Coordinates of C-alpha atoms in Angstrom, one line a residue:
M1 CA 19.7 -83.0 32.7
N2 CA 22.5 -82.1 34.9
K3 CA 21.8 -79.9 37.8
D4 CA 25.3 -79.4 38.4
L5 CA 26.0 -78.2 35.0
I6 CA 22.8 -75.5 35.7
L7 CA 24.6 -74.6 38.9
R8 CA 27.8 -74.1 37.4
E9 CA 26.8 -72.2 34.5
R10 CA 24.6 -70.0 36.8
L11 CA 27.7 -69.1 39.1
A12 CA 30.0 -68.6 36.3
I13 CA 27.5 -65.8 34.8
Q14 CA 27.3 -64.3 38.2
R15 CA 31.1 -64.2 38.6
T16 CA 31.2 -62.5 35.3
I17 CA 28.9 -60.1 35.9
M18 CA 30.8 -59.3 39.0
A19 CA 34.2 -59.2 37.4
N20 CA 33.0 -56.6 34.6
Q21 CA 31.3 -54.4 38.0
S22 CA 34.7 -54.6 39.6
T23 CA 36.4 -53.9 36.5
F24 CA 34.3 -50.7 35.9
L25 CA 35.0 -49.7 39.6
S26 CA 38.9 -49.7 39.3
F27 CA 38.3 -47.3 36.0
L28 CA 36.2 -45.0 38.3
R29 CA 38.9 -45.2 41.0
T30 CA 41.9 -44.4 38.2
S31 CA 39.6 -41.5 36.9
M32 CA 39.2 -39.8 40.2
Y33 CA 42.6 -40.2 41.2
F34 CA 43.8 -38.6 38.0
A35 CA 41.0 -35.6 38.7
V36 CA 42.7 -35.5 42.6
A37 CA 46.1 -35.1 41.2
G38 CA 45.1 -32.5 38.3
V39 CA 43.2 -30.3 41.1
S40 CA 45.5 -30.7 43.9
L41 CA 48.7 -30.4 41.7
D42 CA 48.5 -26.6 41.2
Q43 CA 47.9 -26.3 44.9
L44 CA 50.9 -28.3 46.3
V45 CA 53.5 -27.3 43.5
K46 CA 54.1 -23.8 42.0
L47 CA 55.1 -24.7 38.4
P48 CA 55.7 -22.6 35.3
G49 CA 52.5 -24.2 33.4
G50 CA 50.9 -25.6 36.2
H51 CA 47.8 -24.6 35.2
I52 CA 48.1 -26.6 31.7
I53 CA 49.4 -30.1 33.5
E54 CA 46.4 -29.4 35.6
Y55 CA 44.3 -29.3 32.7
I56 CA 45.9 -32.3 31.3
F57 CA 45.4 -34.4 34.3
L58 CA 41.8 -33.7 34.3
V59 CA 41.2 -34.3 30.4
I60 CA 42.8 -38.1 31.3
S61 CA 40.1 -38.5 33.9
A62 CA 37.2 -37.4 31.8
V63 CA 38.9 -39.9 29.3
V64 CA 39.4 -42.8 31.4
L65 CA 35.8 -42.9 32.7
V66 CA 34.4 -42.3 29.6
V67 CA 36.5 -45.9 28.5
G68 CA 35.2 -47.2 31.5
V69 CA 31.8 -46.7 30.9
I70 CA 32.3 -48.0 27.2
N71 CA 33.9 -50.8 28.2
Y72 CA 31.1 -51.2 31.2
V73 CA 28.3 -51.3 28.7
I74 CA 29.9 -53.3 25.9
Q75 CA 30.8 -56.2 28.4
K76 CA 27.1 -56.3 30.0
R77 CA 25.2 -56.4 26.4
K78 CA 27.8 -59.7 25.7
I79 CA 26.9 -60.9 29.0
T80 CA 23.1 -60.5 28.3
E81 CA 23.7 -62.1 25.0
S82 CA 26.1 -65.1 26.5
E83 CA 23.1 -65.8 29.2
R84 CA 20.7 -66.2 26.6
H85 CA 22.4 -68.4 24.6
I86 CA 22.7 -70.4 27.8
G87 CA 18.9 -70.9 27.7
N88 CA 16.3 -70.9 30.5
Y89 CA 17.5 -74.3 32.8
K90 CA 15.2 -73.0 35.4
L91 CA 12.2 -74.5 33.7
D92 CA 14.3 -77.6 32.6
Y93 CA 15.4 -77.8 36.3
E94 CA 11.9 -77.6 37.8
N95 CA 10.3 -80.3 35.1
N96 CA 13.1 -82.7 35.8
A97 CA 12.9 -82.4 39.8
V98 CA 9.5 -83.6 39.6

């Protein structure tokens, strides 16, 4: 068993996990921006129907957050399934190292 291949696959999985977490945090950040925009819009600018625009921003914020959570969970499941298909190289690595 090629030890470099084992390490490369493990590192690839770790990079994928971190990319998934980073993507979730981007969704969260975007959701928070929309929420802050919705809350502060009425305070900064007095517009006719400003409350409607405020609610629209808050709804967009909630939708972005829900989409981000769903995306994170789906991708996490796919990563877990991929990790199972790779196999348990730790046992193979330890058996071949001896």
